[in-house]
Structure formats: structure tokens, C-alpha cells
PDB file of C-alpha atoms in Angstrom:
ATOM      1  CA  UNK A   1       4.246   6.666 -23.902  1.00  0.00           C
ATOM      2  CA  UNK A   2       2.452   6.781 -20.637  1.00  0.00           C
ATOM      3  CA  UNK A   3       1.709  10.528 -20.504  1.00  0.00           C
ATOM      4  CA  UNK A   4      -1.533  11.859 -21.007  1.00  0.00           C
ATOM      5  CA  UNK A   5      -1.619  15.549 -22.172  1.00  0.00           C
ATOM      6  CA  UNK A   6      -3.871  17.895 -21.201  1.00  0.00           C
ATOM      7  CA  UNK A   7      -5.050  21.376 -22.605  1.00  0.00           C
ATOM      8  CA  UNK A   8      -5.957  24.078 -22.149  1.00  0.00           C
ATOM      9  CA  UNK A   9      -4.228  24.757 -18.399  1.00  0.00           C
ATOM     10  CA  UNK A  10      -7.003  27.144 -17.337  1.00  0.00           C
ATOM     11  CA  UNK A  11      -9.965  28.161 -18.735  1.00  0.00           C
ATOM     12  CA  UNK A  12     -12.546  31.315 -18.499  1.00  0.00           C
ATOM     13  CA  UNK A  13     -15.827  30.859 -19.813  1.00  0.00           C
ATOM     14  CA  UNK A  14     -19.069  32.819 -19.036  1.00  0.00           C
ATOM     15  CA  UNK A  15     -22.168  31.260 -17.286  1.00  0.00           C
ATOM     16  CA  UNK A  16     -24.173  29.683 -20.055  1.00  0.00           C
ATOM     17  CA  UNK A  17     -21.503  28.739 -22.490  1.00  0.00           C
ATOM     18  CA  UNK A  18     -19.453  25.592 -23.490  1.00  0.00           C
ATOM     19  CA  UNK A  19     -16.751  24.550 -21.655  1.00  0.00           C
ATOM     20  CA  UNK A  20     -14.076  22.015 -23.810  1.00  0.00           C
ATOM     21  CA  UNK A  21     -11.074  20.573 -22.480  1.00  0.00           C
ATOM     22  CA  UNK A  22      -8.826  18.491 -24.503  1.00  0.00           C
ATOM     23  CA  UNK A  23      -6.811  15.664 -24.240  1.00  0.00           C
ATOM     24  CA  UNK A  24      -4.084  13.134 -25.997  1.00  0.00           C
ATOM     25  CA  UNK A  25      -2.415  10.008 -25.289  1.00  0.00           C
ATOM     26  CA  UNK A  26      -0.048   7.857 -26.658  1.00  0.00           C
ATOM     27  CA  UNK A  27      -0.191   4.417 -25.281  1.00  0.00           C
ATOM     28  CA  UNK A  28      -2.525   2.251 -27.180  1.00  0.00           C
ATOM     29  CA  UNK A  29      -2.827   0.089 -24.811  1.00  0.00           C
ATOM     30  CA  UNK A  30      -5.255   2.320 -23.002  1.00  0.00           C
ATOM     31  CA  UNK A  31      -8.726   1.312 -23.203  1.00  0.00           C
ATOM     32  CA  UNK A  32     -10.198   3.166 -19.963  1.00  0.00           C
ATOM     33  CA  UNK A  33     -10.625   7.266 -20.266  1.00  0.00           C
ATOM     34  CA  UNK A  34     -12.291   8.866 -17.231  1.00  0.00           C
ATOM     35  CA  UNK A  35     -12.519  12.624 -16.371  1.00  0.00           C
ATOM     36  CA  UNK A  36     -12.347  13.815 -12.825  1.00  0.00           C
ATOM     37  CA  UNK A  37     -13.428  16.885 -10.946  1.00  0.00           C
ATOM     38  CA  UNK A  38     -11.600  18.567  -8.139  1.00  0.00           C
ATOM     39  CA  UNK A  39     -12.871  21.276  -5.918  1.00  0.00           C
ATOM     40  CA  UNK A  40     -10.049  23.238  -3.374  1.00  0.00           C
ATOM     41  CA  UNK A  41      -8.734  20.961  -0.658  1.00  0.00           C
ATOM     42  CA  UNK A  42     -11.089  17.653  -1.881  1.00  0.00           C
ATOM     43  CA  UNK A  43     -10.383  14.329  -3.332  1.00  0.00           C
ATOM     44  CA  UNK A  44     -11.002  14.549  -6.960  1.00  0.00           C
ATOM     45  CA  UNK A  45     -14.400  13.332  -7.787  1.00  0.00           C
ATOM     46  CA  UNK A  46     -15.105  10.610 -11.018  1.00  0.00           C
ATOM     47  CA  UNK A  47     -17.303  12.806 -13.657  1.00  0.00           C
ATOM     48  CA  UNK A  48     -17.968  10.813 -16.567  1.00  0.00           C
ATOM     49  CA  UNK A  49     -15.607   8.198 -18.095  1.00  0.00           C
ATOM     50  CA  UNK A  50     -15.833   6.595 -21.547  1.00  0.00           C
ATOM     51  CA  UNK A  51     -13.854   3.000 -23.342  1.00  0.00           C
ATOM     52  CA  UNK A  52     -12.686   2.961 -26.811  1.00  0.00           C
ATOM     53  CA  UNK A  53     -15.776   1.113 -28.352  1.00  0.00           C
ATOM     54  CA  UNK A  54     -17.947   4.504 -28.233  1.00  0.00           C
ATOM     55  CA  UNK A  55     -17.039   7.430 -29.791  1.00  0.00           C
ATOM     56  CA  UNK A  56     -19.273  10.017 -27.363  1.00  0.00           C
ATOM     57  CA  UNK A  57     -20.768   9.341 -23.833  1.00  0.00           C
ATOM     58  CA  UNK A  58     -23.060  11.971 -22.771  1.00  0.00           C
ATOM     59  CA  UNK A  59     -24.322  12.282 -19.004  1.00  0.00           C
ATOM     60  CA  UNK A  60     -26.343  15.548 -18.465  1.00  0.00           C
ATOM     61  CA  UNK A  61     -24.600  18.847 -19.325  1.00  0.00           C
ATOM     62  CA  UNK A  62     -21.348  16.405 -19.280  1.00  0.00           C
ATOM     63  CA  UNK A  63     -19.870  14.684 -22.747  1.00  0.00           C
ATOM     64  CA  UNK A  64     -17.357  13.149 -23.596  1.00  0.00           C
ATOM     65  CA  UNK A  65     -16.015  12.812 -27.284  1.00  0.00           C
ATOM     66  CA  UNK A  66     -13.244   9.871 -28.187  1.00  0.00           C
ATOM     67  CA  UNK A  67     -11.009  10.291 -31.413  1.00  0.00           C
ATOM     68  CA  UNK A  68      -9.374   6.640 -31.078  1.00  0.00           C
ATOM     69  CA  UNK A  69      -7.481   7.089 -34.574  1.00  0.00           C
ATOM     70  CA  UNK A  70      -6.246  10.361 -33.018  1.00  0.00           C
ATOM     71  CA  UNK A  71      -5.699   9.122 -29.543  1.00  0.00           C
ATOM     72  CA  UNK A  72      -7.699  12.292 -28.839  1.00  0.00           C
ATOM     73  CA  UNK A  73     -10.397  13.028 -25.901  1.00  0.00           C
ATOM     74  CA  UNK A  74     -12.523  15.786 -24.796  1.00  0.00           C
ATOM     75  CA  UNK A  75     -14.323  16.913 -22.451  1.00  0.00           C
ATOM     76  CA  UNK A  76     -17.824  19.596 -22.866  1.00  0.00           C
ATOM     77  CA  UNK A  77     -19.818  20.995 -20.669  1.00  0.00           C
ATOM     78  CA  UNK A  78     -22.670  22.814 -21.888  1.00  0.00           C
ATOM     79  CA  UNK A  79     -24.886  25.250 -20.200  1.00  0.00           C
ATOM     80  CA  UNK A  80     -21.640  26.138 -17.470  1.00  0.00           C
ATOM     81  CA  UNK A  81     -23.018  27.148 -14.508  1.00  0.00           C
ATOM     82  CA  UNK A  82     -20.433  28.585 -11.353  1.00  0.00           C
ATOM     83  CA  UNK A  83     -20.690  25.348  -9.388  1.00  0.00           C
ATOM     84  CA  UNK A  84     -18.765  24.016 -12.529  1.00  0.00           C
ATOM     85  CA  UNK A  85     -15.761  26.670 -11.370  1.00  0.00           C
ATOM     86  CA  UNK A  86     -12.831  23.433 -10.377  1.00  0.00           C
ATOM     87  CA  UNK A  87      -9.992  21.581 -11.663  1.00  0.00           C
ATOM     88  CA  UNK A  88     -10.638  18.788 -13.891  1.00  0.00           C
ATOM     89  CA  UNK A  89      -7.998  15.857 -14.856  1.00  0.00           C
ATOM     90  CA  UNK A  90      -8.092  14.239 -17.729  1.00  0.00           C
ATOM     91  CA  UNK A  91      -6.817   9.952 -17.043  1.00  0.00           C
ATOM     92  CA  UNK A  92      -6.392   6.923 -19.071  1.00  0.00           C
ATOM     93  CA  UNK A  93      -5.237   3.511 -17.769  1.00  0.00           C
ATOM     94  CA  UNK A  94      -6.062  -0.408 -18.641  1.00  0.00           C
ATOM     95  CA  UNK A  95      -9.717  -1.579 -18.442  1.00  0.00           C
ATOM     96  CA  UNK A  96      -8.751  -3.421 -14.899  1.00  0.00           C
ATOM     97  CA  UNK A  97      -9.576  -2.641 -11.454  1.00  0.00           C
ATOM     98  CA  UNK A  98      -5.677  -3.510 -10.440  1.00  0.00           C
ATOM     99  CA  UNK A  99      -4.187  -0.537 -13.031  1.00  0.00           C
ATOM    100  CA  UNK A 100      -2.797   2.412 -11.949  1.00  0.00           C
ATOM    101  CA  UNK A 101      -4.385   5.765 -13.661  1.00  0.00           C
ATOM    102  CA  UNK A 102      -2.455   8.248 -15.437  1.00  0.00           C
ATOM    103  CA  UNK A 103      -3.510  11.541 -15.260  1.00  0.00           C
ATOM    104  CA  UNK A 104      -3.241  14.742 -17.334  1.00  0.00           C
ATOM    105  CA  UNK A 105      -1.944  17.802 -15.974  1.00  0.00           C
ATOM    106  CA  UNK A 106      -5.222  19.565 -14.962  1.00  0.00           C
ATOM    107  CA  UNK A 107      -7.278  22.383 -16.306  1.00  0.00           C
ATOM    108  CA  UNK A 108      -8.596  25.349 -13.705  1.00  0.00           C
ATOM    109  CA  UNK A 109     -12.101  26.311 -15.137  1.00  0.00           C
ATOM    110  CA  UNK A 110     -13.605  29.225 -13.875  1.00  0.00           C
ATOM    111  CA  UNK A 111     -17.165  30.114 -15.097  1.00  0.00           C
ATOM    112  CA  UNK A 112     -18.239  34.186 -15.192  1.00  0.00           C
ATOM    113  CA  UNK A 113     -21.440  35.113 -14.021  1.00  0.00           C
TER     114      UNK A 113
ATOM    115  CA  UNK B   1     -22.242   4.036  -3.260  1.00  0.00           C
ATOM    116  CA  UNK B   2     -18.572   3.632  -4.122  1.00  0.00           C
ATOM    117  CA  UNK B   3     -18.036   6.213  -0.717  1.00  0.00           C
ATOM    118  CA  UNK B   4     -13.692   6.074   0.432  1.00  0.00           C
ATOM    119  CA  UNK B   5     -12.774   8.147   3.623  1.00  0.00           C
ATOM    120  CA  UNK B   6      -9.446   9.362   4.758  1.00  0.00           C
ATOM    121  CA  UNK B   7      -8.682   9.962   8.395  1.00  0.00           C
ATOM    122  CA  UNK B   8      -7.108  12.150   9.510  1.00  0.00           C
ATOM    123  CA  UNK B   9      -8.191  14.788   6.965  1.00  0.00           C
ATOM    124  CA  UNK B  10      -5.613  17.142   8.298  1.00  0.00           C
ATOM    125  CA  UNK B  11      -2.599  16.811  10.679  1.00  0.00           C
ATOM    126  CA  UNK B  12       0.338  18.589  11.671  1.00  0.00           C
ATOM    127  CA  UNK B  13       3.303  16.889  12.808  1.00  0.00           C
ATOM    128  CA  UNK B  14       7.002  18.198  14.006  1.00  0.00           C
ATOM    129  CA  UNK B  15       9.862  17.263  12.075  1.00  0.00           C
ATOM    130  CA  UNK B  16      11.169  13.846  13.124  1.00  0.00           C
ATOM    131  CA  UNK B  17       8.151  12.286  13.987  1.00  0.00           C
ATOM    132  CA  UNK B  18       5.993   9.771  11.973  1.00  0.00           C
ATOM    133  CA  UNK B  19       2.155   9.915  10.867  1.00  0.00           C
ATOM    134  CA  UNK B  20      -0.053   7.558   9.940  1.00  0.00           C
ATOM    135  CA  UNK B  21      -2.915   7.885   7.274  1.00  0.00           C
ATOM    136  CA  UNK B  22      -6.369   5.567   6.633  1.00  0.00           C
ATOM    137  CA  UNK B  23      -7.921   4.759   4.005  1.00  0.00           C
ATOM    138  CA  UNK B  24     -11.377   3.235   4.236  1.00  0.00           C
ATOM    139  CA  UNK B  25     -13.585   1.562   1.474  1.00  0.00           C
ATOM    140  CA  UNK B  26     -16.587   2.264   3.408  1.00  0.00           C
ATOM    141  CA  UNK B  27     -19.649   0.175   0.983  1.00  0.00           C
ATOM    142  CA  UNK B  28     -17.679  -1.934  -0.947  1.00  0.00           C
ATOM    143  CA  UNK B  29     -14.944  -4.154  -0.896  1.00  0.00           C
ATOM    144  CA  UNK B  30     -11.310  -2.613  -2.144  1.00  0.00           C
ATOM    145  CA  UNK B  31      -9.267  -5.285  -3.822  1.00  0.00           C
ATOM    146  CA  UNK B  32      -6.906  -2.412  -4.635  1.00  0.00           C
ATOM    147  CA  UNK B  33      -5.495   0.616  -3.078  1.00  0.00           C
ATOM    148  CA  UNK B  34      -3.508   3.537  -4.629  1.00  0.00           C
ATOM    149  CA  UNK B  35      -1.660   6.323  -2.628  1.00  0.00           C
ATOM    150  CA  UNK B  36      -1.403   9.782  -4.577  1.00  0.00           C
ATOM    151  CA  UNK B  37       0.216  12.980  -3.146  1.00  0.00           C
ATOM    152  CA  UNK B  38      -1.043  16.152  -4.506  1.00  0.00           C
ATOM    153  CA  UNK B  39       0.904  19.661  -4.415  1.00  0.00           C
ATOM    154  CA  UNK B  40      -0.523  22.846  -4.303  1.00  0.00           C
ATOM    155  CA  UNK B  41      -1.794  23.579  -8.013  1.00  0.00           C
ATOM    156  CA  UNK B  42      -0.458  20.540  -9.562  1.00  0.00           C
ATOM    157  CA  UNK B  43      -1.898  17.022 -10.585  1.00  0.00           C
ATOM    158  CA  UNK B  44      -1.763  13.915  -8.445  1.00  0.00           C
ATOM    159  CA  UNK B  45       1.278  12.061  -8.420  1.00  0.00           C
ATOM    160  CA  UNK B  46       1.334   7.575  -7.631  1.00  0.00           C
ATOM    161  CA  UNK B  47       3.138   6.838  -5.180  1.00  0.00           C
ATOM    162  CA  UNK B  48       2.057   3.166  -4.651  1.00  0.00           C
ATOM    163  CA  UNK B  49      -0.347   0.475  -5.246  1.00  0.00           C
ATOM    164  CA  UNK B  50      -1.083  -2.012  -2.791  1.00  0.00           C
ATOM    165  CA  UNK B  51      -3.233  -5.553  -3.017  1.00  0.00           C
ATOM    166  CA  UNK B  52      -5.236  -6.562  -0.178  1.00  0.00           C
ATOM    167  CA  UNK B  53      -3.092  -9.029   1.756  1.00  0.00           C
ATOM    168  CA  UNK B  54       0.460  -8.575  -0.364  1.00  0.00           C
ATOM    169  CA  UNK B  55       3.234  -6.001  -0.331  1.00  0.00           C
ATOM    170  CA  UNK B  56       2.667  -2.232  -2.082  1.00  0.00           C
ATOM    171  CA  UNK B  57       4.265  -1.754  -4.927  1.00  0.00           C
ATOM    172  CA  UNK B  58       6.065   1.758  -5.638  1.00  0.00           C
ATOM    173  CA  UNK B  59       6.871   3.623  -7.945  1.00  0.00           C
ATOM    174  CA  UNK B  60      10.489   4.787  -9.216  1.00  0.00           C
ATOM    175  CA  UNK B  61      11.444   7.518  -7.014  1.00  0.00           C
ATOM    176  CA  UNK B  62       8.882   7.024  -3.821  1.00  0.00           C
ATOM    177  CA  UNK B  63      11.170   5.170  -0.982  1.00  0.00           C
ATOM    178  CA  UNK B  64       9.078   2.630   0.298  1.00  0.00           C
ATOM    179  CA  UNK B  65      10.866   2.746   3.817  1.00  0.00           C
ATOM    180  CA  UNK B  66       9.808   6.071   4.392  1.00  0.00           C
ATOM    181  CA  UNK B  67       5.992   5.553   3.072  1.00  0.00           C
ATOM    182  CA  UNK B  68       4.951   2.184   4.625  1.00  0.00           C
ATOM    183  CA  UNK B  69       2.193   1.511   3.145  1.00  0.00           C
ATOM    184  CA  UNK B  70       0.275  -1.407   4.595  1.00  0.00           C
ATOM    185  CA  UNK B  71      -3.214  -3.033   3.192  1.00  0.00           C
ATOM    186  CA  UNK B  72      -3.981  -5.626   5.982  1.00  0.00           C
ATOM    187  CA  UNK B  73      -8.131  -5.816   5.303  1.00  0.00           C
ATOM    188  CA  UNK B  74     -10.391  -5.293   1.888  1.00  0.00           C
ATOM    189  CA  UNK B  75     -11.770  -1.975   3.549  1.00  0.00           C
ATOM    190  CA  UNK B  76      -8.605  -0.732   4.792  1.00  0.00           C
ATOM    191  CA  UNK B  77      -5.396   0.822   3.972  1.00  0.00           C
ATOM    192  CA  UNK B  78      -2.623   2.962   5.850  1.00  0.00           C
ATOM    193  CA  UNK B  79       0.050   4.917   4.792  1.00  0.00           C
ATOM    194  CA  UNK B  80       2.559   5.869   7.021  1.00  0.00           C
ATOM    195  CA  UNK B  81       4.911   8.791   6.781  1.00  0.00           C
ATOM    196  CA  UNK B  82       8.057   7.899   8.670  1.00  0.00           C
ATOM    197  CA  UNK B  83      10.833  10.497  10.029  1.00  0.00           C
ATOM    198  CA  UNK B  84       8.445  13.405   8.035  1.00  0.00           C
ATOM    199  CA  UNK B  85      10.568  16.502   7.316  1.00  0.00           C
ATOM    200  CA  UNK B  86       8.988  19.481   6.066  1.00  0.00           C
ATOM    201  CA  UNK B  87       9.724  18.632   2.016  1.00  0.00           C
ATOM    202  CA  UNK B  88       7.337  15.339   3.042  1.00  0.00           C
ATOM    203  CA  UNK B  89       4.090  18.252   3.929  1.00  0.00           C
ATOM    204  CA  UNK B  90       1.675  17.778   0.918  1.00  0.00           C
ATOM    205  CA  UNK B  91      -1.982  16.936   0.327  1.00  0.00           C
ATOM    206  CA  UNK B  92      -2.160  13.003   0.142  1.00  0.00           C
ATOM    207  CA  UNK B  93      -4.880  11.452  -1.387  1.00  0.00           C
ATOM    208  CA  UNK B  94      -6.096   7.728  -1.528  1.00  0.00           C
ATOM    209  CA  UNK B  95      -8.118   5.712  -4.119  1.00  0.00           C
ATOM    210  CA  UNK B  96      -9.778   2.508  -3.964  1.00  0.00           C
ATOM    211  CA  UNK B  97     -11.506   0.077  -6.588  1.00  0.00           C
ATOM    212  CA  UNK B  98     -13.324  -2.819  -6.536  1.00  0.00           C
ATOM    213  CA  UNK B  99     -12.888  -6.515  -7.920  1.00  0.00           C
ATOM    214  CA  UNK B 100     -14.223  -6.567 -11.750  1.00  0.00           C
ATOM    215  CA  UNK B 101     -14.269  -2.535 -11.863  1.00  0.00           C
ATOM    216  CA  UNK B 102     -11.796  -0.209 -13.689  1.00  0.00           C
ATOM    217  CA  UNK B 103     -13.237   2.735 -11.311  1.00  0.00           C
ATOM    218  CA  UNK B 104     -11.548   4.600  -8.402  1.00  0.00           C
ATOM    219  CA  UNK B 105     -12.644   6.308  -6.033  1.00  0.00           C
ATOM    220  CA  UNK B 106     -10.589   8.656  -4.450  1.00  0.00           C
ATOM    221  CA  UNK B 107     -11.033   9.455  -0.588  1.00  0.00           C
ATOM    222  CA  UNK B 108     -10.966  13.788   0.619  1.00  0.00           C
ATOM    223  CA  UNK B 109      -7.614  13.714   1.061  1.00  0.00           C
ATOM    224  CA  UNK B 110      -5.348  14.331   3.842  1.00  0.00           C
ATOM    225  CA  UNK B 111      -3.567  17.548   4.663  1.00  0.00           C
ATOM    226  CA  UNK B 112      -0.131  17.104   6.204  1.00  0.00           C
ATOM    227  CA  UNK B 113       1.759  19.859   7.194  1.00  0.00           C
ATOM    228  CA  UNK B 114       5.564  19.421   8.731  1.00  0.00           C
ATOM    229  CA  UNK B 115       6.781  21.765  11.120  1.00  0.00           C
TER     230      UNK B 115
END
């Protein structure tokens, strides 16, 4: 119940395209979804994060998309440029600043030129 | 704003000895602290949450008496690796997050290798 899965585990897309990563959760409890980015050998860096009462957030070339009836997230980024090229982790945890994050497994996306 | 830093942010240590890492809310004020480790290619992995002022709390698995994990000040946290062996040599990795806020912010990191 406190897993958060995350697809897919890498990703190839070409400079200029869309870039969607997906995620799932069971725990209903949840009310807190950020996404993080992580480059080689750094802390992972808070992207974009959205709560239940929204369905989309968008911040940029960054949006997110919420499902709550599916317990379903994503992730797009449009217009992917090679700086984009790192890890990103999926989370979910309780709207409080005292609850611990649970994290998806991590997606590798590497962007073509 | 919302900067954390990690010093060290890499250190090598021989087997046996004992390392300490901060963790330092540098523009705001961290009611709470969580220690990750990270290994190579995977995703980050709790190993405790402390409150400023009161004992960490750990999670199933993570022995507490070899990761002492101490929260003494709102801007500061440690995390000491006692008696490291070379299964203990990881990428550990601090967050912070403020009174009222569901956001952390995670520190660079800390490379420790154990020879």
C-alpha cells in the first residue's frame, strides 16, 4: 500500500518531442504528489508537484496530470531539450511537512539531439 | 530559497573507523530532517526521520546504533556512520522541510566510500 510505481524505467526521446512518465499508487491516504529531478552524483532536485484537488499543474515545458479515481500520475515534458537528459522520481506522501516521501523507482531519460 | 547543504560532499574512510555527515538548512528553518542513502542506479532509500530537539526515528531494517543520527538545532542535522565497513559506502543524501510545508529539499549528497 505504500509503494509508488513508476514507468517506464528509461526513456529515449529525440530533442523536440514529449517526454511522459507514468505513475500509480495505492494508498489513498496520499494527498501530496511531487516529481523530482536528479542529475549524476546530485541531490535530487523538486520539479513540479501537484495535490489531489487539481487534476493538471503546468509549470513551463513541465505538467503534471492527476487521475485520482485511478490513483494515476504523470509526468510531460514538452519541447525536450538535452539539459532534460536525468533521472526523475516519481513521490507521494501526506500533505505535512513531518511525512516521510515515498518514491517511485526512477526513470533515466535521455533526450537525442 | 529553500537552499540544504551537505558537508562533506565526499569522503573516504578505512574500514573500522566512523564518519560524520551535516546537514544544513541554510535560509530557512528545518523542523524536520530525513536521511536517504542512494545506490548506484537505484532510487533513494529512508533511513530516518528526525525532529528538531527529539530522537530520529528509523525505519525497519536501518540500525540506529550504527547511523546516529542527531538533530540538535533547526538548521542542523548529522548523521554519523559508526564502525563503516565497505557494504556501509553509498551516496547519502539529506532532506529538510519547513514548519507548515509538505516540501523537501534535498541537500547534494554525500559520497562515502569504505576502504
Amino acid at each position: 500500500q505504500q509503494q509508488v510505481k513508476q514507468s517506464p524505467q528509461s526513456l529515449i526521446v529525440q530533442k523536440g518531442g514529449i517526454s511522459i512518465i507514468n505513475c500509480a499508487y495505492e494508498n489513498t491516504a496520499f494527498d501530496y504528489f511531487p516529481w523530482y529531478q536528479q542529475f549524476p552524483g546530485k541531490g535530487p532536485a523538486l520539479l513540479i508537484a501537484i495535490r489531489p484537488d487539481v487534476s493538471e499543474k503546468k509549470e513551463g515545458r513541465f505538467t503534471i496530470s492527476f487521475n485520482k479515481s485511478a490513483k494515476q500520475f504523470s509526468l510531460h515534458i514538452m519541447d525536450s531539450q538535452p539539459g532534460d537528459s536525468a533521472t526523475y522520481f516519481c513521490a507521494a506522501s501526506r500533505d505535512s511537512s513531518a511525512s516521510k516521501i515515498i518514491f517511485g523507482s526512477g526513470t533515466r531519460l535521455s533526450i537525442r539531439p | 530559497g529553500a537552499v540544504v547543504s551537505q558537508h562533506p560532499s565526499w569522503v573516504i574512510c578505512k574500514s573500522g573507523t566512523s564518519v560524520k555527515i551535516e546537514c544544513r538548512s541554510l535560509d530557512f528553518q528545518a523542523t524536520t530532517m530525513f536521511w536517504y542513502r542512494q545506490f548506484p542506479k537505484q532510487s533513494l532509500m529512508l533511513m530516518a526521520t528526525s525532529n528538531e530537539g527529539s530522537k530520529a526515528t528509523y525505519e525497519q531494517g536501518v540500525e540506529k546504533d550504527k547511523f546516529l543520527i542527531n538533530h540538535a538545532s533547526l538548521t542542523l542535522s548529522t548523521l554519523t556512520v559508526t564502525s563503516a565497513h565497505p557494504e556501509d559506502s553509498s551516496f547519502y543524501i539529506c532532506s529538510a522541510s519547513d514548519r507548515g510545508r509538505s516540501e523537501q529539499y534535498f541537500g547534494p549528497g554525500t559520497r562515502l566510500t569504505v576502504t
